[in-house]
XYZ file of C-alpha atoms in Angstrom:
235
model
C 0.000 0.000 0.000
C 1.155 3.531 -0.696
C 0.943 4.847 2.829
C 2.481 8.154 3.854
C 5.386 7.141 6.090
C 6.559 10.683 6.801
C 3.759 11.936 9.022
C 4.709 13.438 12.383
C 2.498 11.171 14.499
C 3.141 7.449 14.900
C -0.633 7.039 14.582
C -0.669 8.276 10.976
C -1.302 4.831 9.467
C -4.401 4.120 11.540
C -5.797 7.589 10.893
C -5.314 7.252 7.127
C -6.883 3.791 7.267
C -9.863 5.224 9.134
C -10.381 8.021 6.610
C -9.994 5.642 3.661
C -12.508 3.251 5.211
C -15.034 6.048 5.742
C -14.719 7.195 2.120
C -15.077 3.573 1.011
C -18.270 3.106 3.050
C -19.850 6.399 1.954
C -19.203 5.586 -1.713
C -21.345 2.444 -1.417
C -24.493 4.011 0.037
C -26.294 3.921 -3.324
C -25.042 0.574 -4.574
C -22.993 -0.217 -7.660
C -24.405 2.718 -9.623
C -22.284 5.062 -7.544
C -23.591 8.082 -5.674
C -23.789 11.751 -6.612
C -21.203 13.808 -4.746
C -23.941 16.030 -3.292
C -25.400 12.925 -1.603
C -22.037 11.289 -0.875
C -20.708 14.133 1.278
C -23.445 14.032 3.984
C -22.864 10.278 4.239
C -19.123 10.862 4.598
C -19.791 13.208 7.516
C -22.204 10.615 8.853
C -19.333 8.165 9.215
C -17.921 10.418 11.964
C -21.024 10.184 14.150
C -20.358 8.285 17.360
C -23.608 6.347 17.698
C -25.542 5.778 14.462
C -24.285 6.563 10.963
C -26.688 8.966 9.269
C -26.383 11.727 6.660
C -25.118 14.871 8.389
C -26.197 18.255 7.081
C -23.869 21.184 6.561
C -24.703 24.266 8.625
C -23.407 27.807 8.154
C -24.565 30.575 10.479
C -27.243 28.194 11.803
C -28.683 27.679 8.318
C -28.647 24.396 6.426
C -26.705 24.365 3.174
C -25.654 21.931 0.451
C -22.011 21.350 -0.440
C -22.652 23.037 -3.787
C -23.162 26.271 -1.851
C -19.424 26.314 -1.118
C -18.545 26.252 -4.807
C -20.066 29.554 -5.868
C -17.639 31.218 -8.278
C -15.376 28.159 -8.548
C -16.100 27.507 -12.206
C -13.751 24.534 -12.472
C -15.621 22.838 -9.609
C -19.141 23.747 -10.687
C -19.893 20.244 -11.970
C -18.611 18.400 -8.877
C -21.959 18.152 -6.992
C -23.543 16.408 -9.990
C -20.654 14.026 -10.588
C -20.847 10.408 -9.560
C -18.598 9.151 -6.790
C -17.987 5.599 -8.017
C -18.633 2.385 -6.109
C -15.119 2.009 -4.743
C -12.891 -1.015 -4.385
C -10.978 -1.308 -1.090
C -7.805 0.822 -0.885
C -5.333 0.070 -3.682
C -7.340 -2.945 -4.857
C -8.149 -3.632 -8.508
C -11.556 -4.667 -9.782
C -11.448 -8.095 -11.464
C -11.987 -8.046 -15.263
C -15.200 -10.072 -15.081
C -16.862 -7.270 -13.102
C -15.627 -4.438 -15.299
C -16.433 -6.428 -18.433
C -20.057 -6.862 -17.404
C -20.676 -3.224 -18.381
C -22.930 -2.383 -15.460
C -22.383 -0.128 -12.497
C -19.980 2.743 -11.899
C -16.769 1.411 -10.379
C -13.747 3.269 -9.096
C -10.432 3.152 -7.294
C -9.559 4.362 -3.806
C -5.838 4.999 -4.155
C -3.427 5.268 -1.228
C -0.717 7.417 -2.761
C 3.044 7.170 -2.456
C 4.924 9.977 -0.698
C 6.332 11.396 -3.918
C 2.845 11.677 -5.438
C 1.710 14.093 -2.693
C -1.682 13.695 -1.129
C -2.476 10.569 0.885
C -5.675 9.379 -0.814
C -7.397 9.969 -4.137
C -10.694 8.821 -5.635
C -11.132 8.211 -9.350
C -13.238 6.280 -11.807
C -11.740 3.137 -13.322
C -11.631 4.759 -16.760
C -9.926 7.976 -15.600
C -6.404 8.889 -14.527
C -7.615 12.213 -13.101
C -8.910 11.951 -9.519
C -12.297 13.317 -8.598
C -10.691 14.617 -5.403
C -7.584 14.274 -3.232
C -7.284 13.842 0.531
C -4.507 14.698 2.980
C -4.438 13.158 6.458
C -2.601 14.976 9.257
C -3.065 13.151 12.529
C -1.021 15.252 14.915
C -1.688 15.777 18.603
C -2.146 19.468 17.910
C -4.039 21.563 15.418
C -2.716 22.079 11.898
C -1.287 25.570 11.399
C -0.646 27.843 8.429
C 2.881 26.475 7.970
C 1.553 22.936 7.543
C -1.076 24.170 5.107
C 1.619 25.899 3.072
C 3.473 22.597 2.859
C 0.355 20.827 1.607
C -0.246 23.489 -1.029
C 3.367 23.454 -2.162
C 3.332 19.692 -2.595
C 0.089 19.617 -4.553
C 1.001 22.556 -6.754
C 4.398 21.012 -7.501
C 3.352 17.426 -8.245
C -0.400 17.479 -8.959
C -0.869 21.020 -10.269
C -2.840 20.013 -13.363
C -4.887 17.315 -11.624
C -6.084 18.733 -8.332
C -9.014 21.128 -8.046
C -10.221 20.250 -4.560
C -8.468 18.615 -1.610
C -9.920 17.469 1.707
C -7.470 17.853 4.595
C -8.437 15.589 7.501
C -6.997 16.699 10.833
C -7.844 17.106 14.513
C -8.387 20.825 14.004
C -7.107 23.984 12.346
C -5.520 26.977 14.061
C -6.671 30.499 13.285
C -4.549 31.995 10.511
C -2.904 35.364 10.843
C -4.131 37.915 8.332
C -1.972 37.736 5.221
C -0.536 34.283 6.002
C -2.455 32.669 3.123
C -0.477 33.393 -0.038
C -2.706 31.632 -2.575
C -4.902 34.259 -4.194
C -6.948 31.834 -6.296
C -7.277 29.024 -3.721
C -10.027 29.158 -1.126
C -10.009 27.453 2.263
C -13.037 26.396 4.297
C -13.229 24.378 7.507
C -15.925 21.813 8.328
C -16.564 20.194 11.694
C -17.048 16.539 10.727
C -19.377 15.793 13.629
C -21.619 18.849 13.729
C -21.406 19.793 10.039
C -20.616 23.392 11.023
C -18.950 25.354 8.189
C -16.692 28.413 8.448
C -14.726 30.143 5.722
C -11.030 30.638 6.418
C -10.127 32.332 3.141
C -12.473 33.167 0.279
C -10.780 34.620 -2.838
C -12.374 37.559 -4.579
C -15.069 36.702 -7.073
C -13.548 36.026 -10.470
C -10.343 34.636 -8.938
C -11.670 31.403 -7.407
C -10.075 28.317 -8.968
C -9.269 25.660 -6.362
C -10.560 24.799 -2.911
C -9.078 23.358 0.274
C -11.667 21.791 2.583
C -10.296 21.265 6.098
C -12.149 18.346 7.682
C -11.864 18.785 11.457
C -12.393 15.366 12.998
C -11.475 16.221 16.561
C -9.602 13.567 18.579
C -10.545 10.055 17.479
C -10.020 6.626 19.021
C -8.016 5.429 16.083
C -6.923 2.217 17.763
C -10.460 0.878 17.371
C -10.414 1.180 13.568
C -9.027 -1.660 11.518
C -7.143 -1.143 8.275
C -8.937 -1.885 5.014
C -8.359 -5.079 3.126
C -6.417 -5.028 -0.099
C -8.863 -7.015 -2.207
C -12.038 -6.078 -4.036
C -13.428 -9.581 -3.668
Protein backbone atom coordinates (compact mmCIF):
# COMPACT_ATOMS: atom_id res chain seq x y z
CA UNK A 1 0.00 0.00 0.00
CA UNK A 2 1.15 3.53 -0.70
CA UNK A 3 0.94 4.85 2.83
CA UNK A 4 2.48 8.15 3.85
CA UNK A 5 5.39 7.14 6.09
CA UNK A 6 6.56 10.68 6.80
CA UNK A 7 3.76 11.94 9.02
CA UNK A 8 4.71 13.44 12.38
CA UNK A 9 2.50 11.17 14.50
CA UNK A 10 3.14 7.45 14.90
CA UNK A 11 -0.63 7.04 14.58
CA UNK A 12 -0.67 8.28 10.98
CA UNK A 13 -1.30 4.83 9.47
CA UNK A 14 -4.40 4.12 11.54
CA UNK A 15 -5.80 7.59 10.89
CA UNK A 16 -5.31 7.25 7.13
CA UNK A 17 -6.88 3.79 7.27
CA UNK A 18 -9.86 5.22 9.13
CA UNK A 19 -10.38 8.02 6.61
CA UNK A 20 -9.99 5.64 3.66
CA UNK A 21 -12.51 3.25 5.21
CA UNK A 22 -15.03 6.05 5.74
CA UNK A 23 -14.72 7.19 2.12
CA UNK A 24 -15.08 3.57 1.01
CA UNK A 25 -18.27 3.11 3.05
CA UNK A 26 -19.85 6.40 1.95
CA UNK A 27 -19.20 5.59 -1.71
CA UNK A 28 -21.35 2.44 -1.42
CA UNK A 29 -24.49 4.01 0.04
CA UNK A 30 -26.29 3.92 -3.32
CA UNK A 31 -25.04 0.57 -4.57
CA UNK A 32 -22.99 -0.22 -7.66
CA UNK A 33 -24.41 2.72 -9.62
CA UNK A 34 -22.28 5.06 -7.54
CA UNK A 35 -23.59 8.08 -5.67
CA UNK A 36 -23.79 11.75 -6.61
CA UNK A 37 -21.20 13.81 -4.75
CA UNK A 38 -23.94 16.03 -3.29
CA UNK A 39 -25.40 12.93 -1.60
CA UNK A 40 -22.04 11.29 -0.87
CA UNK A 41 -20.71 14.13 1.28
CA UNK A 42 -23.44 14.03 3.98
CA UNK A 43 -22.86 10.28 4.24
CA UNK A 44 -19.12 10.86 4.60
CA UNK A 45 -19.79 13.21 7.52
CA UNK A 46 -22.20 10.61 8.85
CA UNK A 47 -19.33 8.16 9.21
CA UNK A 48 -17.92 10.42 11.96
CA UNK A 49 -21.02 10.18 14.15
CA UNK A 50 -20.36 8.28 17.36
CA UNK A 51 -23.61 6.35 17.70
CA UNK A 52 -25.54 5.78 14.46
CA UNK A 53 -24.29 6.56 10.96
CA UNK A 54 -26.69 8.97 9.27
CA UNK A 55 -26.38 11.73 6.66
CA UNK A 56 -25.12 14.87 8.39
CA UNK A 57 -26.20 18.26 7.08
CA UNK A 58 -23.87 21.18 6.56
CA UNK A 59 -24.70 24.27 8.63
CA UNK A 60 -23.41 27.81 8.15
CA UNK A 61 -24.56 30.57 10.48
CA UNK A 62 -27.24 28.19 11.80
CA UNK A 63 -28.68 27.68 8.32
CA UNK A 64 -28.65 24.40 6.43
CA UNK A 65 -26.70 24.36 3.17
CA UNK A 66 -25.65 21.93 0.45
CA UNK A 67 -22.01 21.35 -0.44
CA UNK A 68 -22.65 23.04 -3.79
CA UNK A 69 -23.16 26.27 -1.85
CA UNK A 70 -19.42 26.31 -1.12
CA UNK A 71 -18.55 26.25 -4.81
CA UNK A 72 -20.07 29.55 -5.87
CA UNK A 73 -17.64 31.22 -8.28
CA UNK A 74 -15.38 28.16 -8.55
CA UNK A 75 -16.10 27.51 -12.21
CA UNK A 76 -13.75 24.53 -12.47
CA UNK A 77 -15.62 22.84 -9.61
CA UNK A 78 -19.14 23.75 -10.69
CA UNK A 79 -19.89 20.24 -11.97
CA UNK A 80 -18.61 18.40 -8.88
CA UNK A 81 -21.96 18.15 -6.99
CA UNK A 82 -23.54 16.41 -9.99
CA UNK A 83 -20.65 14.03 -10.59
CA UNK A 84 -20.85 10.41 -9.56
CA UNK A 85 -18.60 9.15 -6.79
CA UNK A 86 -17.99 5.60 -8.02
CA UNK A 87 -18.63 2.39 -6.11
CA UNK A 88 -15.12 2.01 -4.74
CA UNK A 89 -12.89 -1.01 -4.38
CA UNK A 90 -10.98 -1.31 -1.09
CA UNK A 91 -7.81 0.82 -0.89
CA UNK A 92 -5.33 0.07 -3.68
CA UNK A 93 -7.34 -2.95 -4.86
CA UNK A 94 -8.15 -3.63 -8.51
CA UNK A 95 -11.56 -4.67 -9.78
CA UNK A 96 -11.45 -8.10 -11.46
CA UNK A 97 -11.99 -8.05 -15.26
CA UNK A 98 -15.20 -10.07 -15.08
CA UNK A 99 -16.86 -7.27 -13.10
CA UNK A 100 -15.63 -4.44 -15.30
CA UNK A 101 -16.43 -6.43 -18.43
CA UNK A 102 -20.06 -6.86 -17.40
CA UNK A 103 -20.68 -3.22 -18.38
CA UNK A 104 -22.93 -2.38 -15.46
CA UNK A 105 -22.38 -0.13 -12.50
CA UNK A 106 -19.98 2.74 -11.90
CA UNK A 107 -16.77 1.41 -10.38
CA UNK A 108 -13.75 3.27 -9.10
CA UNK A 109 -10.43 3.15 -7.29
CA UNK A 110 -9.56 4.36 -3.81
CA UNK A 111 -5.84 5.00 -4.16
CA UNK A 112 -3.43 5.27 -1.23
CA UNK A 113 -0.72 7.42 -2.76
CA UNK A 114 3.04 7.17 -2.46
CA UNK A 115 4.92 9.98 -0.70
CA UNK A 116 6.33 11.40 -3.92
CA UNK A 117 2.84 11.68 -5.44
CA UNK A 118 1.71 14.09 -2.69
CA UNK A 119 -1.68 13.70 -1.13
CA UNK A 120 -2.48 10.57 0.88
CA UNK A 121 -5.67 9.38 -0.81
CA UNK A 122 -7.40 9.97 -4.14
CA UNK A 123 -10.69 8.82 -5.63
CA UNK A 124 -11.13 8.21 -9.35
CA UNK A 125 -13.24 6.28 -11.81
CA UNK A 126 -11.74 3.14 -13.32
CA UNK A 127 -11.63 4.76 -16.76
CA UNK A 128 -9.93 7.98 -15.60
CA UNK A 129 -6.40 8.89 -14.53
CA UNK A 130 -7.61 12.21 -13.10
CA UNK A 131 -8.91 11.95 -9.52
CA UNK A 132 -12.30 13.32 -8.60
CA UNK A 133 -10.69 14.62 -5.40
CA UNK A 134 -7.58 14.27 -3.23
CA UNK A 135 -7.28 13.84 0.53
CA UNK A 136 -4.51 14.70 2.98
CA UNK A 137 -4.44 13.16 6.46
CA UNK A 138 -2.60 14.98 9.26
CA UNK A 139 -3.07 13.15 12.53
CA UNK A 140 -1.02 15.25 14.92
CA UNK A 141 -1.69 15.78 18.60
CA UNK A 142 -2.15 19.47 17.91
CA UNK A 143 -4.04 21.56 15.42
CA UNK A 144 -2.72 22.08 11.90
CA UNK A 145 -1.29 25.57 11.40
CA UNK A 146 -0.65 27.84 8.43
CA UNK A 147 2.88 26.47 7.97
CA UNK A 148 1.55 22.94 7.54
CA UNK A 149 -1.08 24.17 5.11
CA UNK A 150 1.62 25.90 3.07
CA UNK A 151 3.47 22.60 2.86
CA UNK A 152 0.35 20.83 1.61
CA UNK A 153 -0.25 23.49 -1.03
CA UNK A 154 3.37 23.45 -2.16
CA UNK A 155 3.33 19.69 -2.60
CA UNK A 156 0.09 19.62 -4.55
CA UNK A 157 1.00 22.56 -6.75
CA UNK A 158 4.40 21.01 -7.50
CA UNK A 159 3.35 17.43 -8.25
CA UNK A 160 -0.40 17.48 -8.96
CA UNK A 161 -0.87 21.02 -10.27
CA UNK A 162 -2.84 20.01 -13.36
CA UNK A 163 -4.89 17.32 -11.62
CA UNK A 164 -6.08 18.73 -8.33
CA UNK A 165 -9.01 21.13 -8.05
CA UNK A 166 -10.22 20.25 -4.56
CA UNK A 167 -8.47 18.61 -1.61
CA UNK A 168 -9.92 17.47 1.71
CA UNK A 169 -7.47 17.85 4.59
CA UNK A 170 -8.44 15.59 7.50
CA UNK A 171 -7.00 16.70 10.83
CA UNK A 172 -7.84 17.11 14.51
CA UNK A 173 -8.39 20.82 14.00
CA UNK A 174 -7.11 23.98 12.35
CA UNK A 175 -5.52 26.98 14.06
CA UNK A 176 -6.67 30.50 13.29
CA UNK A 177 -4.55 32.00 10.51
CA UNK A 178 -2.90 35.36 10.84
CA UNK A 179 -4.13 37.91 8.33
CA UNK A 180 -1.97 37.74 5.22
CA UNK A 181 -0.54 34.28 6.00
CA UNK A 182 -2.46 32.67 3.12
CA UNK A 183 -0.48 33.39 -0.04
CA UNK A 184 -2.71 31.63 -2.58
CA UNK A 185 -4.90 34.26 -4.19
CA UNK A 186 -6.95 31.83 -6.30
CA UNK A 187 -7.28 29.02 -3.72
CA UNK A 188 -10.03 29.16 -1.13
CA UNK A 189 -10.01 27.45 2.26
CA UNK A 190 -13.04 26.40 4.30
CA UNK A 191 -13.23 24.38 7.51
CA UNK A 192 -15.92 21.81 8.33
CA UNK A 193 -16.56 20.19 11.69
CA UNK A 194 -17.05 16.54 10.73
CA UNK A 195 -19.38 15.79 13.63
CA UNK A 196 -21.62 18.85 13.73
CA UNK A 197 -21.41 19.79 10.04
CA UNK A 198 -20.62 23.39 11.02
CA UNK A 199 -18.95 25.35 8.19
CA UNK A 200 -16.69 28.41 8.45
CA UNK A 201 -14.73 30.14 5.72
CA UNK A 202 -11.03 30.64 6.42
CA UNK A 203 -10.13 32.33 3.14
CA UNK A 204 -12.47 33.17 0.28
CA UNK A 205 -10.78 34.62 -2.84
CA UNK A 206 -12.37 37.56 -4.58
CA UNK A 207 -15.07 36.70 -7.07
CA UNK A 208 -13.55 36.03 -10.47
CA UNK A 209 -10.34 34.64 -8.94
CA UNK A 210 -11.67 31.40 -7.41
CA UNK A 211 -10.07 28.32 -8.97
CA UNK A 212 -9.27 25.66 -6.36
CA UNK A 213 -10.56 24.80 -2.91
CA UNK A 214 -9.08 23.36 0.27
CA UNK A 215 -11.67 21.79 2.58
CA UNK A 216 -10.30 21.26 6.10
CA UNK A 217 -12.15 18.35 7.68
CA UNK A 218 -11.86 18.78 11.46
CA UNK A 219 -12.39 15.37 13.00
CA UNK A 220 -11.48 16.22 16.56
CA UNK A 221 -9.60 13.57 18.58
CA UNK A 222 -10.54 10.05 17.48
CA UNK A 223 -10.02 6.63 19.02
CA UNK A 224 -8.02 5.43 16.08
CA UNK A 225 -6.92 2.22 17.76
CA UNK A 226 -10.46 0.88 17.37
CA UNK A 227 -10.41 1.18 13.57
CA UNK A 228 -9.03 -1.66 11.52
CA UNK A 229 -7.14 -1.14 8.28
CA UNK A 230 -8.94 -1.88 5.01
CA UNK A 231 -8.36 -5.08 3.13
CA UNK A 232 -6.42 -5.03 -0.10
CA UNK A 233 -8.86 -7.02 -2.21
CA UNK A 234 -12.04 -6.08 -4.04
CA UNK A 235 -13.43 -9.58 -3.67
